[in-house]
PDB file of C-alpha atoms and ligand atoms in Angstrom:
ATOM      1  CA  UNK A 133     134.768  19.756 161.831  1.00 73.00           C
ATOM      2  CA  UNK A 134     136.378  16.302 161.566  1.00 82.00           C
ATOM      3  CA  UNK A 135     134.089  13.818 160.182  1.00 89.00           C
ATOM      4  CA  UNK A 136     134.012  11.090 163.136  1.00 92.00           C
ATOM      5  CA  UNK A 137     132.970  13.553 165.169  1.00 93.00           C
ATOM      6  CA  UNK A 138     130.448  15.671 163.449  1.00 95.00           C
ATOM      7  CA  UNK A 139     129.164  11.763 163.245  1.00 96.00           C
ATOM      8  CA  UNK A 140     128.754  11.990 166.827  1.00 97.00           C
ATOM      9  CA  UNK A 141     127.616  15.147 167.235  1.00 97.00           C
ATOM     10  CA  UNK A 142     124.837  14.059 165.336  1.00 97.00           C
ATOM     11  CA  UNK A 143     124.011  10.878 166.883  1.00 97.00           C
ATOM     12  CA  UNK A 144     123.988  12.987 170.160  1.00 97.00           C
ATOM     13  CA  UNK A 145     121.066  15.353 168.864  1.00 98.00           C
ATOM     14  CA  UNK A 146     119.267  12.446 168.042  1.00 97.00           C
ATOM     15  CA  UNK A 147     119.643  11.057 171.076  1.00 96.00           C
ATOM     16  CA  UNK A 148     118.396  14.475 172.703  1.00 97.00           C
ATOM     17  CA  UNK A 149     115.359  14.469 170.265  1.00 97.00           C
ATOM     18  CA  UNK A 150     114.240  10.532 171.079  1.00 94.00           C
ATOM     19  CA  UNK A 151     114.415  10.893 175.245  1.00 94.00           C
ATOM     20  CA  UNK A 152     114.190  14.844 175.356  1.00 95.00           C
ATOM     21  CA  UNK A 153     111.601  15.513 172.678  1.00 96.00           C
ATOM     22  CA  UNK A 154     113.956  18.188 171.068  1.00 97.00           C
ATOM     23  CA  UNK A 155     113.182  19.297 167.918  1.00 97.00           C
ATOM     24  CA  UNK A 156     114.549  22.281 164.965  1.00 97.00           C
ATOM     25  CA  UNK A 157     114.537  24.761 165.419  1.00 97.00           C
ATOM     26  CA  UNK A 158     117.011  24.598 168.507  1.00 98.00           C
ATOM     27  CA  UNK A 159     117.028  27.195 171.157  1.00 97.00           C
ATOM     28  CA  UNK A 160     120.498  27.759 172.210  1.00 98.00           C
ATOM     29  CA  UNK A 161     121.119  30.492 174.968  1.00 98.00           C
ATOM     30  CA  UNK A 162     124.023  31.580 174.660  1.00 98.00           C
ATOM     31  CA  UNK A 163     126.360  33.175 177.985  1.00 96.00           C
ATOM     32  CA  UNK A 164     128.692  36.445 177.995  1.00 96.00           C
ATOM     33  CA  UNK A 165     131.775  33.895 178.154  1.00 96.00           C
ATOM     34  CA  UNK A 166     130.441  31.952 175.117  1.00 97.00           C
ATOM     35  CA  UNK A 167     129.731  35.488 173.114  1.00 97.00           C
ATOM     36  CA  UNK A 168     133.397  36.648 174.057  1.00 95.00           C
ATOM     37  CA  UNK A 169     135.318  33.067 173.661  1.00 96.00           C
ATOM     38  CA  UNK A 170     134.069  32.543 170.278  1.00 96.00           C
ATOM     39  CA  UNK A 171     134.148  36.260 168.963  1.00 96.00           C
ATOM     40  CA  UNK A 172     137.948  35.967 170.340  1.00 95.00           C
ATOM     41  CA  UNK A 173     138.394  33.043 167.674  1.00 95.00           C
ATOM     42  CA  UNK A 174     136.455  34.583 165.258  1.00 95.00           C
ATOM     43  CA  UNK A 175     133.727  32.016 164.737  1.00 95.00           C
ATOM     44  CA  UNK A 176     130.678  33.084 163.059  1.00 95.00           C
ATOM     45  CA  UNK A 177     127.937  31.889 165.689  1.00 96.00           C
ATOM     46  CA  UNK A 178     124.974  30.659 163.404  1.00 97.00           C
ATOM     47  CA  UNK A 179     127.333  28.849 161.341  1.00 96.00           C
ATOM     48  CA  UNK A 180     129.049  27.368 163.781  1.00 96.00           C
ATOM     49  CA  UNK A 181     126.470  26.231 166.289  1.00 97.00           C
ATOM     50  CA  UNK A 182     124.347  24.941 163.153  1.00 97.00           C
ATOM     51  CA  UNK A 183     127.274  22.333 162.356  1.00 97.00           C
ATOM     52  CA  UNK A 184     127.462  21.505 165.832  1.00 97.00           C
ATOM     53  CA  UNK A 185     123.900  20.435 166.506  1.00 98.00           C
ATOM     54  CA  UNK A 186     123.164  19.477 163.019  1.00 97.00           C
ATOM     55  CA  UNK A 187     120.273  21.902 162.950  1.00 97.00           C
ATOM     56  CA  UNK A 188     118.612  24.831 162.665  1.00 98.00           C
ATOM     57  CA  UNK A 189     119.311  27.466 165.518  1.00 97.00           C
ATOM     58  CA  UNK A 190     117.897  30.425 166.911  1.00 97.00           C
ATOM     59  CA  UNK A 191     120.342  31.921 169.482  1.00 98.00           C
ATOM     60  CA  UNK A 192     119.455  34.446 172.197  1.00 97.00           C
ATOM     61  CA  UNK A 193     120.604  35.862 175.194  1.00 97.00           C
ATOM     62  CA  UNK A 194     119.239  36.334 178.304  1.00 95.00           C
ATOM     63  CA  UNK A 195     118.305  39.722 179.554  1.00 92.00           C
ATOM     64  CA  UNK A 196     120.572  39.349 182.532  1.00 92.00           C
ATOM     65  CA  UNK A 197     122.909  37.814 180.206  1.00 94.00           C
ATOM     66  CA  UNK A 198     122.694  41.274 178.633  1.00 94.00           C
ATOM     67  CA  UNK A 199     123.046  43.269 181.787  1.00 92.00           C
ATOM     68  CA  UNK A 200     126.306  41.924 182.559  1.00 92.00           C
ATOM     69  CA  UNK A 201     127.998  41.701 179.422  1.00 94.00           C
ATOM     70  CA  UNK A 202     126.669  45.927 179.593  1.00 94.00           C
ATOM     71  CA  UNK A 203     128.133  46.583 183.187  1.00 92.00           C
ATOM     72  CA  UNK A 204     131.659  44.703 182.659  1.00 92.00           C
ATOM     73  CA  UNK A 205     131.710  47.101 179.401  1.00 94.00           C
ATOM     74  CA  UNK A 206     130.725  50.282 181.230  1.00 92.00           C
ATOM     75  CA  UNK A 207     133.762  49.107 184.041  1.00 90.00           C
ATOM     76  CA  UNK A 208     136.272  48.248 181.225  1.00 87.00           C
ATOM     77  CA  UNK A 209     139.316  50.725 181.427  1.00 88.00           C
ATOM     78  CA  UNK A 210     140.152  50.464 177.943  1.00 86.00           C
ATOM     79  CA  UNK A 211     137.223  51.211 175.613  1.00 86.00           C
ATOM     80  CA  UNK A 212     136.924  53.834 173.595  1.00 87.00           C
ATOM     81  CA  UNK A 213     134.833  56.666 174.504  1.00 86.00           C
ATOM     82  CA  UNK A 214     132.161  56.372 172.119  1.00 89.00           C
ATOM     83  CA  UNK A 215     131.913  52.378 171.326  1.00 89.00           C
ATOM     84  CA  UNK A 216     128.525  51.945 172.863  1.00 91.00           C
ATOM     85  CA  UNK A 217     128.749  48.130 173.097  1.00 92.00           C
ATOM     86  CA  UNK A 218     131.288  45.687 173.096  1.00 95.00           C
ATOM     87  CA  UNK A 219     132.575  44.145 170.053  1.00 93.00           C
ATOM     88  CA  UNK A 220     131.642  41.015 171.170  1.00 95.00           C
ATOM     89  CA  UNK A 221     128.023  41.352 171.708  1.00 96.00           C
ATOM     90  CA  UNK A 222     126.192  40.729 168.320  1.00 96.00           C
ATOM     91  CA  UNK A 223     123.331  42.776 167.360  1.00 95.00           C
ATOM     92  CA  UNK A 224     119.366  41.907 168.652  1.00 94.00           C
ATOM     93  CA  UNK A 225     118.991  41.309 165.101  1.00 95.00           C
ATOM     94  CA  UNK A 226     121.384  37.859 165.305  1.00 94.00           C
ATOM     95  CA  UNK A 227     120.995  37.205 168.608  1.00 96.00           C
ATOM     96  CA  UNK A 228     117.785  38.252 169.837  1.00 96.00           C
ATOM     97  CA  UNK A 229     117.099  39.032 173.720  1.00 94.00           C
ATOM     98  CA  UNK A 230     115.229  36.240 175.597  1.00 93.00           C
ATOM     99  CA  UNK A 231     112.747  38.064 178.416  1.00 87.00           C
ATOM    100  CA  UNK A 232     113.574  36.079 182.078  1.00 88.00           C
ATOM    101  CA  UNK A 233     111.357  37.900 184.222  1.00 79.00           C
ATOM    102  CA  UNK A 234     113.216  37.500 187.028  1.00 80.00           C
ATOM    103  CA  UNK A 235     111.391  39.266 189.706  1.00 75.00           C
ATOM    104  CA  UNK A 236     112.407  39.671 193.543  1.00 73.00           C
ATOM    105  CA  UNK A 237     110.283  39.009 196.503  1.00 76.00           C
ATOM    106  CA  UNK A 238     108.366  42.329 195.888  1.00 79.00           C
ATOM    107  CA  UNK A 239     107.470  40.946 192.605  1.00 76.00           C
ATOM    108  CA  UNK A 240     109.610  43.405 190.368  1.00 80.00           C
ATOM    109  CA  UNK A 241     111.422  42.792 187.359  1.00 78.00           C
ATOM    110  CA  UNK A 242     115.286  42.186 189.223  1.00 81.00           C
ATOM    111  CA  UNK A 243     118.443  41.254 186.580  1.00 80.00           C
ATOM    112  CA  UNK A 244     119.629  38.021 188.404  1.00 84.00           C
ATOM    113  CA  UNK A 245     123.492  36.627 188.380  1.00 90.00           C
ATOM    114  CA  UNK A 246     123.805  35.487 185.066  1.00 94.00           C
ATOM    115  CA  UNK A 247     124.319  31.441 186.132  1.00 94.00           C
ATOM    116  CA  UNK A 248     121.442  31.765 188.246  1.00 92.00           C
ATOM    117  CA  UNK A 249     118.901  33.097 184.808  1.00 94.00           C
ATOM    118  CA  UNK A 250     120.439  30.377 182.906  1.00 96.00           C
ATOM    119  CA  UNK A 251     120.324  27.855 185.656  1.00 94.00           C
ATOM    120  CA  UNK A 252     116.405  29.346 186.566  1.00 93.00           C
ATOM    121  CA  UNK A 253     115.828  28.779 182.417  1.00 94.00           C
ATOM    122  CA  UNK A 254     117.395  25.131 181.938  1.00 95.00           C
ATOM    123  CA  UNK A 255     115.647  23.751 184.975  1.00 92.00           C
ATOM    124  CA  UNK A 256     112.414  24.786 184.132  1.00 84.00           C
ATOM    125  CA  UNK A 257     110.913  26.543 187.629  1.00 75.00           C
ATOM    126  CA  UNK A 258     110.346  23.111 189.251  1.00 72.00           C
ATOM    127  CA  UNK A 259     107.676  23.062 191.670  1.00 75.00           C
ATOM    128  CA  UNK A 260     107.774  21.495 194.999  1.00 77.00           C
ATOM    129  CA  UNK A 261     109.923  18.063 194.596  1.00 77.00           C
ATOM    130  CA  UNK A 262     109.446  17.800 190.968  1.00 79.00           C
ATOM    131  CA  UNK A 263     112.652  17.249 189.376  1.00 81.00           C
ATOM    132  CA  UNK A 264     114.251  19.913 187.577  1.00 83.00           C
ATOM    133  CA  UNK A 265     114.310  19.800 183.748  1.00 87.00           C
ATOM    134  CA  UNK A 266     114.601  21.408 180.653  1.00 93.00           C
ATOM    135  CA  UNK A 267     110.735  21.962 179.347  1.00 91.00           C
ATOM    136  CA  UNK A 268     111.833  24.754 176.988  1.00 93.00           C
ATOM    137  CA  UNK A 269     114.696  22.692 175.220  1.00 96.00           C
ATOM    138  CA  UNK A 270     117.272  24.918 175.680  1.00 97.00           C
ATOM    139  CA  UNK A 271     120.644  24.693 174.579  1.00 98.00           C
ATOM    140  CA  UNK A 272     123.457  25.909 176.523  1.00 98.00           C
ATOM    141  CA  UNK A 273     126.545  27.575 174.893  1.00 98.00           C
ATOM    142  CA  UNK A 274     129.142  28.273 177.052  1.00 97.00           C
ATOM    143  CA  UNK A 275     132.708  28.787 177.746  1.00 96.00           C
ATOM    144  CA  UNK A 276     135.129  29.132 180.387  1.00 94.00           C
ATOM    145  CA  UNK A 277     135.176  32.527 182.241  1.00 93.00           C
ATOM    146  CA  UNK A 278     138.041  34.662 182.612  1.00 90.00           C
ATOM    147  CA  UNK A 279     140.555  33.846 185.524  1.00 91.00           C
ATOM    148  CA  UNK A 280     139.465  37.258 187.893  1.00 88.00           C
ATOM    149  CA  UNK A 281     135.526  35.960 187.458  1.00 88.00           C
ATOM    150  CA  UNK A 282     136.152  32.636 188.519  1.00 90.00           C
ATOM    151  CA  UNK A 283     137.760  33.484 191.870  1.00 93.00           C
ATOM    152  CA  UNK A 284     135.085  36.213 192.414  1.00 89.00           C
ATOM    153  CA  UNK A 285     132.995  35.325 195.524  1.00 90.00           C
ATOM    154  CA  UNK A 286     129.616  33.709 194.719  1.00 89.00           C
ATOM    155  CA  UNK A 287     130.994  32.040 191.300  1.00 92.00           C
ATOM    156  CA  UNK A 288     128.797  29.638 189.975  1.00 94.00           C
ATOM    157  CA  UNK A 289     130.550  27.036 186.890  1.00 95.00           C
ATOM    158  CA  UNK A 290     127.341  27.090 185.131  1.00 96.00           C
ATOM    159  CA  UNK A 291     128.277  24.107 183.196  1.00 96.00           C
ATOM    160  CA  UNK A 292     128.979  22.324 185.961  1.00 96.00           C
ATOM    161  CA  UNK A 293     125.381  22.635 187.352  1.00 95.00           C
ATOM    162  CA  UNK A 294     123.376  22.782 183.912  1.00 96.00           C
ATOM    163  CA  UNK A 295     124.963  19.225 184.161  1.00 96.00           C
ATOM    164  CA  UNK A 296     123.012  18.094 186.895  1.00 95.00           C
ATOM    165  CA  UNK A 297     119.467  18.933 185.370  1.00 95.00           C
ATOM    166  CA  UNK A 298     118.456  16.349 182.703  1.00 95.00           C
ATOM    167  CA  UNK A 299     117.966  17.221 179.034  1.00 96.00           C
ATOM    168  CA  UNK A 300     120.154  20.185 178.655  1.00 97.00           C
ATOM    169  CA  UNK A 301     122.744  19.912 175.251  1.00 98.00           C
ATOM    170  CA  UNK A 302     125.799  21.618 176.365  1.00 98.00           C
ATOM    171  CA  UNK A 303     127.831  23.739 173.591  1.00 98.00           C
ATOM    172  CA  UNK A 304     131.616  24.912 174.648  1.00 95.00           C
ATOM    173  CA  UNK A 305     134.069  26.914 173.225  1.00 95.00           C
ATOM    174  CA  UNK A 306     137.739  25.694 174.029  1.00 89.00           C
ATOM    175  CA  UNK A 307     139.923  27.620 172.339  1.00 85.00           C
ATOM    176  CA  UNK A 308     139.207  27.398 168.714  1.00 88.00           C
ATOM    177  CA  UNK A 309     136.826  24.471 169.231  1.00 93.00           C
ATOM    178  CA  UNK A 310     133.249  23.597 169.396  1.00 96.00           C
ATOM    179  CA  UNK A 311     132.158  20.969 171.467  1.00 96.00           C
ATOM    180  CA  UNK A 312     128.913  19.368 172.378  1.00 98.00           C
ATOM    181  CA  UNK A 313     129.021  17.384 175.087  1.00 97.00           C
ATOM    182  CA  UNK A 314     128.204  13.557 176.054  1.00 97.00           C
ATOM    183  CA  UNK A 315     124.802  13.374 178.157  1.00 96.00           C
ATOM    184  CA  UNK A 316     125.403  14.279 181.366  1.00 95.00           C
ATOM    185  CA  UNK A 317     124.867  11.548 183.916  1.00 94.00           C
ATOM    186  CA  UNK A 318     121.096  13.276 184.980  1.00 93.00           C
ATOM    187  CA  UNK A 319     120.581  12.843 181.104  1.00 94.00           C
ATOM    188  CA  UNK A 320     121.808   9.426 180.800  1.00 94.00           C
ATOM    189  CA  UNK A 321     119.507   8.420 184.101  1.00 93.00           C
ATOM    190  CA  UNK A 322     116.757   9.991 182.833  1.00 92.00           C
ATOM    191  CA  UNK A 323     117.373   8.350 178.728  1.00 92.00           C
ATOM    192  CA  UNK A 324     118.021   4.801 180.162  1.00 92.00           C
ATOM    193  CA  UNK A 325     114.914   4.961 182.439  1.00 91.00           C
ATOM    194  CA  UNK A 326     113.012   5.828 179.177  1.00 88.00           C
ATOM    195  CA  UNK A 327     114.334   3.349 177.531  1.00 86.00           C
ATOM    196  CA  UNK A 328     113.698   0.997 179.891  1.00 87.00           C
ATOM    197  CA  UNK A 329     109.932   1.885 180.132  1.00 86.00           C
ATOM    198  CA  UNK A 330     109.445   1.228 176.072  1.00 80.00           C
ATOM    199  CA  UNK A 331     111.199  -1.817 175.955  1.00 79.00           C
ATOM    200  CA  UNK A 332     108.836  -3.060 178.674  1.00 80.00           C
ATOM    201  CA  UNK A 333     105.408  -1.595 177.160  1.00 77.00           C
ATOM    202  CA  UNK A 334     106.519  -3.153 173.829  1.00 72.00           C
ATOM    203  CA  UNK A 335     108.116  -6.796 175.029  1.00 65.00           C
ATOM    204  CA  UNK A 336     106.559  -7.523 178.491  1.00 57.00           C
ATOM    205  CA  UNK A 337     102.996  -6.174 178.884  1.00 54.00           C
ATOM    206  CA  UNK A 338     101.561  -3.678 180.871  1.00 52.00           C
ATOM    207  CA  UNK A 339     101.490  -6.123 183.736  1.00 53.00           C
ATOM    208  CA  UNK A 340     105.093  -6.278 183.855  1.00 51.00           C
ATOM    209  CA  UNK A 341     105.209  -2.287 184.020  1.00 48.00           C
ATOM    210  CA  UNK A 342     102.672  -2.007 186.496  1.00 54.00           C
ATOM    211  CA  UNK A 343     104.864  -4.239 189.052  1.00 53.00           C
ATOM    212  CA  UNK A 344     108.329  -2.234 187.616  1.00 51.00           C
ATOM    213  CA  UNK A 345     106.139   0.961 188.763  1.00 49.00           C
ATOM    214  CA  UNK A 346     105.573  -0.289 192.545  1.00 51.00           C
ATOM    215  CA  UNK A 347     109.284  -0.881 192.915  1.00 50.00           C
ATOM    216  CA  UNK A 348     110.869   1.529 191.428  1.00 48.00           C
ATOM    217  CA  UNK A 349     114.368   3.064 192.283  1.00 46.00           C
ATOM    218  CA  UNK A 350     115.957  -1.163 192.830  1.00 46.00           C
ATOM    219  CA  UNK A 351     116.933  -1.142 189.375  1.00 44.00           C
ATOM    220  CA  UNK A 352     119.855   0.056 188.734  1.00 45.00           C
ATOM    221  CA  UNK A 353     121.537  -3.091 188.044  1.00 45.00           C
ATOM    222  CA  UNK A 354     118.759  -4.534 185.771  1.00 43.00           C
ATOM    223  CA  UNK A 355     119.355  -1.180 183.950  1.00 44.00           C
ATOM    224  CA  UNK A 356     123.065  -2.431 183.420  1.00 44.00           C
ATOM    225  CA  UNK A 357     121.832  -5.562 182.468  1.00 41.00           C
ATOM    226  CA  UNK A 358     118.918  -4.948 179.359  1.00 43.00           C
ATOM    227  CA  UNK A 359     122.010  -2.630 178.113  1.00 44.00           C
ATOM    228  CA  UNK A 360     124.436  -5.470 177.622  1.00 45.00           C
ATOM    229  CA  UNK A 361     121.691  -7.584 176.107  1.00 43.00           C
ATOM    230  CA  UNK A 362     121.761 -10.168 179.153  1.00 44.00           C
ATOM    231  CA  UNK A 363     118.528 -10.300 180.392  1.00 42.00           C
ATOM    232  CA  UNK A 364     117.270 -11.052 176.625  1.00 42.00           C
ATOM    233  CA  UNK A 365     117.378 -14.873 176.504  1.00 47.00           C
ATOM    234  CA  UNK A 366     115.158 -14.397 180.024  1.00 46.00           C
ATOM    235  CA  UNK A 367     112.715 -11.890 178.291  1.00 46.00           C
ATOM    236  CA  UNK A 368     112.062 -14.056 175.311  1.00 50.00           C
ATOM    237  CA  UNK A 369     111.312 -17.061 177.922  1.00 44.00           C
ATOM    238  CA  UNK A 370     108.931 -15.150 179.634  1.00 46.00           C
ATOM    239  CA  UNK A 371     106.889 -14.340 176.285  1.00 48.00           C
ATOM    240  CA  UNK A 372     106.817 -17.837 175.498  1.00 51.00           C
ATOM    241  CA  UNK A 373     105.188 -18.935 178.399  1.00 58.00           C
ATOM    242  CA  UNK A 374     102.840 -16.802 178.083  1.00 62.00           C
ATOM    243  CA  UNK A 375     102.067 -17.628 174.523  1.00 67.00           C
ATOM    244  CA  UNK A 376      99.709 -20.097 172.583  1.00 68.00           C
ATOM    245  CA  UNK A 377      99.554 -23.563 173.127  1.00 66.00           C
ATOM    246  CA  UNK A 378     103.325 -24.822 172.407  1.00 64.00           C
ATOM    247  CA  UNK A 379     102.362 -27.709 170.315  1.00 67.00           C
ATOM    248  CA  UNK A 380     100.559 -25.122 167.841  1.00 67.00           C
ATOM    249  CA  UNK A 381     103.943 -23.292 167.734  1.00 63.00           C
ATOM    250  CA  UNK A 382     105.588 -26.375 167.007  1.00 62.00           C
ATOM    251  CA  UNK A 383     103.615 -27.007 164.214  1.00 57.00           C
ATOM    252  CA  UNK A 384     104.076 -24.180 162.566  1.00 50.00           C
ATOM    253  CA  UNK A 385     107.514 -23.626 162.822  1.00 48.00           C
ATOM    254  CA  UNK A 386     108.348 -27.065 160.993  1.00 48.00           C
ATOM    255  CA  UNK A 387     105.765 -25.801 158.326  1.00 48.00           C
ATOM    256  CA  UNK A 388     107.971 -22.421 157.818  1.00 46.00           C
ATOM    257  CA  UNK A 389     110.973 -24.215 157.887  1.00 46.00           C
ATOM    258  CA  UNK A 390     110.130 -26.440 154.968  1.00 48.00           C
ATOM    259  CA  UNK A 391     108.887 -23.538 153.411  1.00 49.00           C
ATOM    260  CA  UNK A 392     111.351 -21.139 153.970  1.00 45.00           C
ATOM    261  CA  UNK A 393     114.105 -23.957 152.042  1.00 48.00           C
ATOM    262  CA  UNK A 394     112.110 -24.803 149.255  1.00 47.00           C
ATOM    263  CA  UNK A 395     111.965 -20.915 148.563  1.00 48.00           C
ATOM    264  CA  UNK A 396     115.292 -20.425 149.700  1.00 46.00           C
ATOM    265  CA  UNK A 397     116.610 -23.053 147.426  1.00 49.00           C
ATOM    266  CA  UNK A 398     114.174 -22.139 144.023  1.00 50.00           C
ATOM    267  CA  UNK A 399     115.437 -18.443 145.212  1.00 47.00           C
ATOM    268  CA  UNK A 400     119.116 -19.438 144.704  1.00 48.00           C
ATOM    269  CA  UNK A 401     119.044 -21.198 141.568  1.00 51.00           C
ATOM    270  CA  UNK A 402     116.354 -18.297 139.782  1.00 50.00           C
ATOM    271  CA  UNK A 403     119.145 -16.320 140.784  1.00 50.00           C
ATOM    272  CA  UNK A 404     122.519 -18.470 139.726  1.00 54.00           C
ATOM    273  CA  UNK A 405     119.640 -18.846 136.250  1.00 52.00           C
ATOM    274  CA  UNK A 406     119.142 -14.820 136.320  1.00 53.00           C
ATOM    275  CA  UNK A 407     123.383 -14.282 136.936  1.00 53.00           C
ATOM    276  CA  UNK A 408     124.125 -16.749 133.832  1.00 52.00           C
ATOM    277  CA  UNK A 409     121.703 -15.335 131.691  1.00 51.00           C
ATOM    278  CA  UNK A 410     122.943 -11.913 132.466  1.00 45.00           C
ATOM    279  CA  UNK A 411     126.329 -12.760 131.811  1.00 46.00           C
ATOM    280  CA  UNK A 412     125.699 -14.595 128.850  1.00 47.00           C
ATOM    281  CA  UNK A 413     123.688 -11.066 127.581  1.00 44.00           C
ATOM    282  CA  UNK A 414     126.135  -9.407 128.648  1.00 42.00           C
ATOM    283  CA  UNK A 415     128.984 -10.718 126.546  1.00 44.00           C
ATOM    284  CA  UNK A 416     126.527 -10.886 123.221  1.00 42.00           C
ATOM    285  CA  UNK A 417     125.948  -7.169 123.380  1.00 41.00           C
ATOM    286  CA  UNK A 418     130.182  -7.035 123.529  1.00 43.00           C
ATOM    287  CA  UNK A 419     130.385  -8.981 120.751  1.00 41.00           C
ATOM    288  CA  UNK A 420     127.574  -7.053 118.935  1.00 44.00           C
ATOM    289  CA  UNK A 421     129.345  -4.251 119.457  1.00 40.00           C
ATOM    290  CA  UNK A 422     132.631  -4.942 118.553  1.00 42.00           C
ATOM    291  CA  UNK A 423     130.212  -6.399 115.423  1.00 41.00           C
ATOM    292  CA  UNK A 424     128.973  -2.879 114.233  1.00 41.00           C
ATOM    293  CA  UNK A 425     132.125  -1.151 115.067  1.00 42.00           C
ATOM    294  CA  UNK A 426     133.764  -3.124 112.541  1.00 43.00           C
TER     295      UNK A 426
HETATM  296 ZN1   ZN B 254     117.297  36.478 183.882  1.00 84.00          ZN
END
């Protein structure tokens, strides 16, 4: 991978582990397109998903994930008689089955479309109007599916909608590439939002987060704002107001200031002192030298 953006890779997991909470080892579920893509370009998938995400892995697959890659197998013209699974599909020793328990009405174990398990997975069973995200940390690996699967009836782009639910990494194959991508717009909400609430609790108060609270949803534009830095001068004015008496401060400050140039100015010429005498050693021990050599 190129440097600048393994770089970025990185900085993107780290983003993931301060607003998402993810941590090593990663759980990436990987989908039949992903398994076939990158066997097709003969990546090794520990290896490879491990640079990506700078980080430890463990990689399963779903069991409907499973089910499919099985029944497009059994339906495949061209396989040889006695292959009992596709070359694609590595063994449960490297890529372990992950249990869905999918279950219809009736409450029995069903195999789902394999968008909707990974969907059902990433988004966490909401309840109610909870918003859907990623509890379990997932990863998604993915890759685009074949031409006749994408105009089946019913298709889902299951990158596409793992987009929509906050916190979920996406890993794609295109063609002999990795790629993780950006944070998806629900992830960038939900980051700034976060971001947003710290920088309150740790400048403004709890007051000032209370009142945020009881209007929340208006700030979308303030958002904008704290991340170009505008709204700092405003933030600092607000502290001061509510600080100690401003004469006190006053005070002070002309006391540091003195300070801080008498030290600054001893500081400079200990170290112009230091510099001489270490140039002045410097060129003995030369001269020394060239002494006992000769
Ligand atoms: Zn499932």
């Amino acid at each position: 991978m190129r440097a600048k953006r393994s770089k970025k890779y990185r900085k993107i997991m780290q983003s993931y582990q301060l607003a998402f909470g993810f941590r090593e080892p990663y759980q990436v579920l990987l989908d039949s397109n992903f398994l076939r893509t990158a066997h097709a370009f003969h990546m090794p998938l520990q290896k490879y998903l491990e640079n990506t995400l700078h980080g430890e892995c463990r990689l399963f697959v779903t069991k409907c994930s499973l089910a499919k890659v099985m029944a497009d197998f059994e339906k495949d013209p061209n396989k040889h008689p006695r292959q009992k699974r596709p070359g694609f599909l590595p063994p449960p020793t490297e890529v372990p089955l992950r249990h869905c328990k999918h279950k219809n009405e009736a409450g029995e174990e069903v195999v789902f479309d394999e968008a909707r398990c990974l969907l059902d997975l990433l988004a966490g069973q909401p309840h109610g109007n909870e918003q859907a995200k990623n509890k379990q940390h997932y990863i998604l690996a993915s890759a685009d599916a074949e031409d006749n699967e994408r105009r089946r009836r019913g298709y889902i782009d299951v990158r596409e909608r793992a987009r929509t639910i906050s916190g979920v990494p996406i890993v794609y194959v295109k063609r002999s590439v990795m790629i993780l991508e950006e944070f998806s717009g629900a992830s960038e909400g939900v980051r700034r939002r976060g971001e947003k609430e710290k920088f309150s609790e740790g400048l403004i108060g709890l007051d000032r987060k209370r009142k945020r609270g009881d209007r929340e949803g208006d700030s979308e534009d303030e958002d904008l704002a704290l991340e170009d830095g505008n709204t700092g001068p405003k933030v600092r004015g607000a502290v001061r107001a509510k600080g100690p008496n401003p004469l006190s401060v006053r005070k002070k400050k002309v006391k540091t200031t003195q300070d801080g140039q008498q030290d600054g100015k001893e500081g400079e010429q200990a170290k112009r002192k230091r510099r001489r005498r270490g140039k002045n050693t410097g060129e003995s021990v030369q001269a020394d030298g060239a002494a006992a050599v000769d």
